[in-house]
């Protein structure tokens, strides 16, 4: 019996194995169904601050980053003495606690990541979320060993759709963008990845941009579970005998 070990990326490249460019995954809306987590945290923290948050206002915050969402809520609640920075920190802390306690994993995400890792495919987690929230997910799901690196846009500078975060991830992976893929759920994410030279598999999260995202992507799917077999086919299992070692015991 043999145990298959992940093959180092430099050996994959020397062997000419398809897919040595790797996969860059977005986090929120792609691997993690985080929108409900953010919704509950925003509602809870706004209520504690005495802010009125109607369903329409909550829907208007969907897709905005934390700072933009807070500005919108405060504009709709004139005269309230609320520090935006403190409210933002409270929301971020509550989201982090919820993600650590019960990360809402997209169906098929864990199995897909573990299989790609088993096949020796280099992966990066590329997110617009703050580093603390990325770490909450990695810790809560024991995913950190699966990724070569994780990167937040706040660590690079400009956010998506600027390509900087994907370009930096590819640089650190030492990966060929023409041989790799990004998996994204928004137009901003697609434009960011495409600007760095990656092909994009899209799984639309927001109905208002779903059609445009599907038309712009290199491949499009209704769910990560649907995308998984297709993505695994781009990165076939290794058959080089050097990556199989005898089992011990």
mmCIF file of C-alpha atoms in Angstrom:
data_model
loop_
_atom_site.group_PDB
_atom_site.id
_atom_site.type_symbol
_atom_site.label_atom_id
_atom_site.label_comp_id
_atom_site.label_asym_id
_atom_site.label_seq_id
_atom_site.Cartn_x
_atom_site.Cartn_y
_atom_site.Cartn_z
ATOM 1 C CA UNK A 1 0.000 0.000 0.000
ATOM 2 C CA UNK A 2 1.285 3.492 -0.812
ATOM 3 C CA UNK A 3 0.608 6.820 0.844
ATOM 4 C CA UNK A 4 0.361 9.702 -1.625
ATOM 5 C CA UNK A 5 2.195 12.795 -0.466
ATOM 6 C CA UNK A 6 1.753 16.264 -2.026
ATOM 7 C CA UNK A 7 4.449 16.852 -4.634
ATOM 8 C CA UNK A 8 6.443 20.098 -4.295
ATOM 9 C CA UNK A 9 5.473 22.718 -6.849
ATOM 10 C CA UNK A 10 8.992 22.881 -8.322
ATOM 11 C CA UNK A 11 8.852 19.147 -9.095
ATOM 12 C CA UNK A 12 5.378 19.548 -10.631
ATOM 13 C CA UNK A 13 6.786 22.226 -12.926
ATOM 14 C CA UNK A 14 9.785 20.089 -13.957
ATOM 15 C CA UNK A 15 7.422 17.221 -14.741
ATOM 16 C CA UNK A 16 5.213 19.516 -16.806
ATOM 17 C CA UNK A 17 2.109 18.674 -14.787
ATOM 18 C CA UNK A 18 -1.020 20.560 -15.826
ATOM 19 C CA UNK A 19 -2.174 23.134 -13.304
ATOM 20 C CA UNK A 20 1.180 24.036 -11.748
ATOM 21 C CA UNK A 21 -0.010 27.641 -11.766
ATOM 22 C CA UNK A 22 -2.224 26.841 -8.796
ATOM 23 C CA UNK A 23 -5.579 28.124 -7.591
ATOM 24 C CA UNK A 24 -6.385 31.392 -5.826
ATOM 25 C CA UNK A 25 -9.631 31.296 -3.850
ATOM 26 C CA UNK A 26 -11.705 34.233 -2.723
ATOM 27 C CA UNK A 27 -13.109 33.640 0.774
ATOM 28 C CA UNK A 28 -16.407 35.444 1.482
ATOM 29 C CA UNK A 29 -19.212 34.165 -0.709
ATOM 30 C CA UNK A 30 -16.930 31.592 -2.339
ATOM 31 C CA UNK A 31 -15.625 29.269 0.381
ATOM 32 C CA UNK A 32 -17.585 30.756 3.282
ATOM 33 C CA UNK A 33 -21.255 31.777 3.315
ATOM 34 C CA UNK A 34 -20.414 34.807 5.417
ATOM 35 C CA UNK A 35 -23.179 37.208 4.360
ATOM 36 C CA UNK A 36 -25.629 35.956 7.048
ATOM 37 C CA UNK A 37 -22.856 36.232 9.659
ATOM 38 C CA UNK A 38 -22.208 39.852 8.719
ATOM 39 C CA UNK A 39 -25.949 40.568 8.680
ATOM 40 C CA UNK A 40 -26.458 39.268 12.220
ATOM 41 C CA UNK A 41 -23.365 41.048 13.538
ATOM 42 C CA UNK A 42 -24.331 44.382 11.956
ATOM 43 C CA UNK A 43 -27.888 44.119 13.284
ATOM 44 C CA UNK A 44 -26.699 43.235 16.795
ATOM 45 C CA UNK A 45 -24.035 45.946 17.035
ATOM 46 C CA UNK A 46 -26.241 48.648 15.516
ATOM 47 C CA UNK A 47 -29.038 47.833 17.953
ATOM 48 C CA UNK A 48 -26.577 48.050 20.853
ATOM 49 C CA UNK A 49 -25.509 51.488 19.585
ATOM 50 C CA UNK A 50 -29.125 52.683 19.382
ATOM 51 C CA UNK A 51 -29.211 52.769 15.580
ATOM 52 C CA UNK A 52 -32.333 51.907 13.593
ATOM 53 C CA UNK A 53 -31.598 49.260 10.979
ATOM 54 C CA UNK A 54 -34.552 48.483 8.720
ATOM 55 C CA UNK A 55 -34.596 45.430 6.425
ATOM 56 C CA UNK A 56 -34.201 47.723 3.395
ATOM 57 C CA UNK A 57 -31.191 49.433 4.959
ATOM 58 C CA UNK A 58 -29.670 46.083 5.863
ATOM 59 C CA UNK A 59 -30.099 44.896 2.271
ATOM 60 C CA UNK A 60 -28.480 48.104 1.029
ATOM 61 C CA UNK A 61 -25.389 47.246 3.092
ATOM 62 C CA UNK A 62 -24.951 43.890 1.341
ATOM 63 C CA UNK A 63 -21.728 43.778 -0.638
ATOM 64 C CA UNK A 64 -20.302 46.939 0.930
ATOM 65 C CA UNK A 65 -17.147 46.833 3.000
ATOM 66 C CA UNK A 66 -17.543 47.540 6.713
ATOM 67 C CA UNK A 67 -16.620 51.225 6.547
ATOM 68 C CA UNK A 68 -18.976 51.939 3.637
ATOM 69 C CA UNK A 69 -21.830 50.075 5.328
ATOM 70 C CA UNK A 70 -21.374 51.998 8.581
ATOM 71 C CA UNK A 71 -21.351 55.330 6.733
ATOM 72 C CA UNK A 72 -24.623 54.399 5.052
ATOM 73 C CA UNK A 73 -26.245 53.384 8.352
ATOM 74 C CA UNK A 74 -25.136 56.609 10.058
ATOM 75 C CA UNK A 75 -26.448 58.732 7.175
ATOM 76 C CA UNK A 76 -29.835 57.072 7.661
ATOM 77 C CA UNK A 77 -29.629 57.730 11.420
ATOM 78 C CA UNK A 78 -28.832 61.462 11.610
ATOM 79 C CA UNK A 79 -28.067 62.999 14.969
ATOM 80 C CA UNK A 80 -26.781 59.796 16.575
ATOM 81 C CA UNK A 81 -23.521 60.185 18.494
ATOM 82 C CA UNK A 82 -21.779 57.023 17.301
ATOM 83 C CA UNK A 83 -18.062 56.644 16.599
ATOM 84 C CA UNK A 84 -17.807 54.872 13.201
ATOM 85 C CA UNK A 85 -14.412 53.369 14.039
ATOM 86 C CA UNK A 86 -15.625 51.864 17.321
ATOM 87 C CA UNK A 87 -18.777 50.523 15.679
ATOM 88 C CA UNK A 88 -16.707 48.994 12.890
ATOM 89 C CA UNK A 89 -14.383 47.337 15.398
ATOM 90 C CA UNK A 90 -17.350 45.944 17.337
ATOM 91 C CA UNK A 91 -18.861 44.480 14.164
ATOM 92 C CA UNK A 92 -15.541 42.987 13.085
ATOM 93 C CA UNK A 93 -15.002 41.422 16.528
ATOM 94 C CA UNK A 94 -18.467 39.867 16.548
ATOM 95 C CA UNK A 95 -18.052 38.500 13.022
ATOM 96 C CA UNK A 96 -14.697 37.027 14.029
ATOM 97 C CA UNK A 97 -16.184 35.365 17.100
ATOM 98 C CA UNK A 98 -19.031 33.880 15.062
ATOM 99 C CA UNK A 99 -16.645 32.610 12.369
ATOM 100 C CA UNK A 100 -14.391 30.958 14.937
ATOM 101 C CA UNK A 101 -17.354 29.387 16.716
ATOM 102 C CA UNK A 102 -19.263 28.072 13.700
ATOM 103 C CA UNK A 103 -17.759 28.868 10.285
ATOM 104 C CA UNK A 104 -20.501 28.647 7.607
ATOM 105 C CA UNK A 105 -18.624 26.556 5.061
ATOM 106 C CA UNK A 106 -19.972 26.359 1.532
ATOM 107 C CA UNK A 107 -21.014 22.786 0.643
ATOM 108 C CA UNK A 108 -18.081 20.938 -0.875
ATOM 109 C CA UNK A 109 -15.455 23.529 0.103
ATOM 110 C CA UNK A 110 -13.577 21.478 2.678
ATOM 111 C CA UNK A 111 -13.401 18.346 0.527
ATOM 112 C CA UNK A 112 -12.280 20.344 -2.522
ATOM 113 C CA UNK A 113 -9.474 22.129 -0.680
ATOM 114 C CA UNK A 114 -8.211 18.943 0.923
ATOM 115 C CA UNK A 115 -8.203 17.063 -2.366
ATOM 116 C CA UNK A 116 -6.355 19.846 -4.190
ATOM 117 C CA UNK A 117 -3.830 19.899 -1.355
ATOM 118 C CA UNK A 118 -3.436 16.118 -1.559
ATOM 119 C CA UNK A 119 -2.692 16.502 -5.257
ATOM 120 C CA UNK A 120 0.053 18.996 -4.499
ATOM 121 C CA UNK A 121 -1.720 21.972 -6.078
ATOM 122 C CA UNK A 122 -0.428 25.283 -4.667
ATOM 123 C CA UNK A 123 -3.304 27.365 -3.309
ATOM 124 C CA UNK A 124 -3.704 30.899 -2.001
ATOM 125 C CA UNK A 125 -6.583 32.465 -0.088
ATOM 126 C CA UNK A 126 -7.099 35.986 -1.455
ATOM 127 C CA UNK A 127 -9.688 38.036 0.418
ATOM 128 C CA UNK A 128 -11.027 41.538 0.957
ATOM 129 C CA UNK A 129 -11.707 40.661 4.597
ATOM 130 C CA UNK A 130 -9.400 41.959 7.333
ATOM 131 C CA UNK A 131 -6.533 39.684 8.345
ATOM 132 C CA UNK A 132 -8.162 38.940 11.707
ATOM 133 C CA UNK A 133 -11.266 37.493 10.018
ATOM 134 C CA UNK A 134 -9.238 35.464 7.538
ATOM 135 C CA UNK A 135 -7.356 34.007 10.487
ATOM 136 C CA UNK A 136 -10.614 33.210 12.281
ATOM 137 C CA UNK A 137 -11.708 31.098 9.323
ATOM 138 C CA UNK A 138 -8.333 29.400 8.891
ATOM 139 C CA UNK A 139 -8.175 28.561 12.598
ATOM 140 C CA UNK A 140 -11.813 27.525 12.919
ATOM 141 C CA UNK A 141 -11.629 25.088 9.999
ATOM 142 C CA UNK A 142 -7.987 23.975 10.313
ATOM 143 C CA UNK A 143 -7.409 25.206 6.763
ATOM 144 C CA UNK A 144 -4.118 27.026 7.256
ATOM 145 C CA UNK A 145 -1.952 23.986 6.343
ATOM 146 C CA UNK A 146 -3.865 23.629 3.067
ATOM 147 C CA UNK A 147 -2.865 27.037 1.690
ATOM 148 C CA UNK A 148 0.609 28.132 0.683
ATOM 149 C CA UNK A 149 -0.425 31.623 1.746
ATOM 150 C CA UNK A 150 -3.364 33.828 2.656
ATOM 151 C CA UNK A 151 -3.543 37.490 1.781
ATOM 152 C CA UNK A 152 -5.866 40.347 2.709
ATOM 153 C CA UNK A 153 -6.298 43.384 0.500
ATOM 154 C CA UNK A 154 -5.533 45.495 3.584
ATOM 155 C CA UNK A 155 -2.013 44.016 3.539
ATOM 156 C CA UNK A 156 -1.421 45.049 -0.061
ATOM 157 C CA UNK A 157 -3.077 48.445 -0.436
ATOM 158 C CA UNK A 158 -5.834 48.861 -3.001
ATOM 159 C CA UNK A 159 -8.766 46.484 -2.778
ATOM 160 C CA UNK A 160 -10.543 44.548 -5.483
ATOM 161 C CA UNK A 161 -11.124 45.240 -8.399
ATOM 162 C CA UNK A 162 -7.508 46.446 -8.387
ATOM 163 C CA UNK A 163 -5.317 43.448 -9.340
ATOM 164 C CA UNK A 164 -2.673 44.174 -6.675
ATOM 165 C CA UNK A 165 -3.758 41.485 -4.209
ATOM 166 C CA UNK A 166 -3.836 38.730 -6.842
ATOM 167 C CA UNK A 167 -0.568 39.887 -8.383
ATOM 168 C CA UNK A 168 1.091 39.718 -4.969
ATOM 169 C CA UNK A 169 -0.354 36.260 -4.279
ATOM 170 C CA UNK A 170 1.017 34.978 -7.589
ATOM 171 C CA UNK A 171 4.396 36.542 -6.869
ATOM 172 C CA UNK A 172 4.605 34.817 -3.490
ATOM 173 C CA UNK A 173 3.456 31.511 -4.975
ATOM 174 C CA UNK A 174 6.026 31.920 -7.758
ATOM 175 C CA UNK A 175 3.212 30.744 -10.019
ATOM 176 C CA UNK A 176 2.508 31.231 -13.706
ATOM 177 C CA UNK A 177 -0.843 33.056 -13.953
ATOM 178 C CA UNK A 178 -1.502 31.583 -17.404
ATOM 179 C CA UNK A 179 -1.498 28.101 -15.821
ATOM 180 C CA UNK A 180 -3.653 29.034 -12.835
ATOM 181 C CA UNK A 181 -7.218 29.856 -11.889
ATOM 182 C CA UNK A 182 -9.038 32.168 -9.532
ATOM 183 C CA UNK A 183 -12.390 31.224 -8.011
ATOM 184 C CA UNK A 184 -14.535 34.299 -7.354
ATOM 185 C CA UNK A 185 -18.124 35.302 -6.637
ATOM 186 C CA UNK A 186 -18.225 38.989 -7.670
ATOM 187 C CA UNK A 187 -17.407 41.182 -10.641
ATOM 188 C CA UNK A 188 -14.906 43.128 -8.550
ATOM 189 C CA UNK A 189 -13.118 39.889 -7.712
ATOM 190 C CA UNK A 190 -13.153 38.743 -11.322
ATOM 191 C CA UNK A 191 -11.657 42.031 -12.519
ATOM 192 C CA UNK A 192 -8.976 41.843 -9.853
ATOM 193 C CA UNK A 193 -7.952 38.297 -10.791
ATOM 194 C CA UNK A 194 -8.209 38.911 -14.527
ATOM 195 C CA UNK A 195 -6.045 42.003 -14.177
ATOM 196 C CA UNK A 196 -3.323 39.808 -12.660
ATOM 197 C CA UNK A 197 -3.488 37.437 -15.629
ATOM 198 C CA UNK A 198 -5.580 34.626 -14.122
ATOM 199 C CA UNK A 199 -8.486 32.810 -15.675
ATOM 200 C CA UNK A 200 -11.600 32.974 -13.518
ATOM 201 C CA UNK A 201 -14.180 30.404 -12.482
ATOM 202 C CA UNK A 202 -17.186 32.346 -11.204
ATOM 203 C CA UNK A 203 -19.868 31.361 -8.711
ATOM 204 C CA UNK A 204 -22.134 34.447 -8.572
ATOM 205 C CA UNK A 205 -23.340 35.559 -5.144
ATOM 206 C CA UNK A 206 -25.400 38.638 -6.021
ATOM 207 C CA UNK A 207 -28.375 38.385 -8.395
ATOM 208 C CA UNK A 208 -27.943 41.924 -9.726
ATOM 209 C CA UNK A 209 -24.540 41.096 -11.252
ATOM 210 C CA UNK A 210 -24.973 37.386 -11.909
ATOM 211 C CA UNK A 211 -25.499 37.624 -15.664
ATOM 212 C CA UNK A 212 -22.612 40.030 -16.224
ATOM 213 C CA UNK A 213 -20.311 37.870 -14.094
ATOM 214 C CA UNK A 214 -21.251 34.706 -15.967
ATOM 215 C CA UNK A 215 -20.628 36.385 -19.308
ATOM 216 C CA UNK A 216 -17.243 37.746 -18.237
ATOM 217 C CA UNK A 217 -15.917 34.581 -16.568
ATOM 218 C CA UNK A 218 -13.964 31.796 -18.257
ATOM 219 C CA UNK A 219 -16.284 29.310 -16.540
ATOM 220 C CA UNK A 220 -19.376 29.822 -14.386
ATOM 221 C CA UNK A 221 -21.273 27.620 -11.947
ATOM 222 C CA UNK A 222 -24.290 27.785 -9.662
ATOM 223 C CA UNK A 223 -22.394 26.523 -6.608
ATOM 224 C CA UNK A 224 -18.961 25.494 -5.411
ATOM 225 C CA UNK A 225 -20.186 21.900 -5.205
ATOM 226 C CA UNK A 226 -21.002 22.063 -8.915
ATOM 227 C CA UNK A 227 -17.645 23.671 -9.719
ATOM 228 C CA UNK A 228 -15.557 21.183 -7.714
ATOM 229 C CA UNK A 229 -15.453 18.249 -10.200
ATOM 230 C CA UNK A 230 -14.671 20.633 -13.046
ATOM 231 C CA UNK A 231 -11.875 22.298 -11.074
ATOM 232 C CA UNK A 232 -10.369 18.982 -9.992
ATOM 233 C CA UNK A 233 -10.297 17.916 -13.640
ATOM 234 C CA UNK A 234 -7.997 20.884 -14.344
ATOM 235 C CA UNK A 235 -5.534 19.521 -11.761
ATOM 236 C CA UNK A 236 -5.365 15.745 -12.260
ATOM 237 C CA UNK A 237 -3.917 13.412 -9.614
ATOM 238 C CA UNK A 238 -0.180 12.878 -9.745
ATOM 239 C CA UNK A 239 1.045 9.605 -11.191
ATOM 240 C CA UNK A 240 4.751 10.114 -10.700
ATOM 241 C CA UNK A 241 6.054 7.206 -8.560
ATOM 242 C CA UNK A 242 8.373 9.577 -6.710
ATOM 243 C CA UNK A 243 5.387 11.036 -4.873
ATOM 244 C CA UNK A 244 4.281 7.687 -3.472
ATOM 245 C CA UNK A 245 6.115 6.361 -0.437
ATOM 246 C CA UNK A 246 5.574 3.066 1.354
ATOM 247 C CA UNK A 247 3.253 3.216 4.337
ATOM 248 C CA UNK A 248 4.879 2.410 7.656
ATOM 249 C CA UNK A 249 3.517 0.286 10.439
#
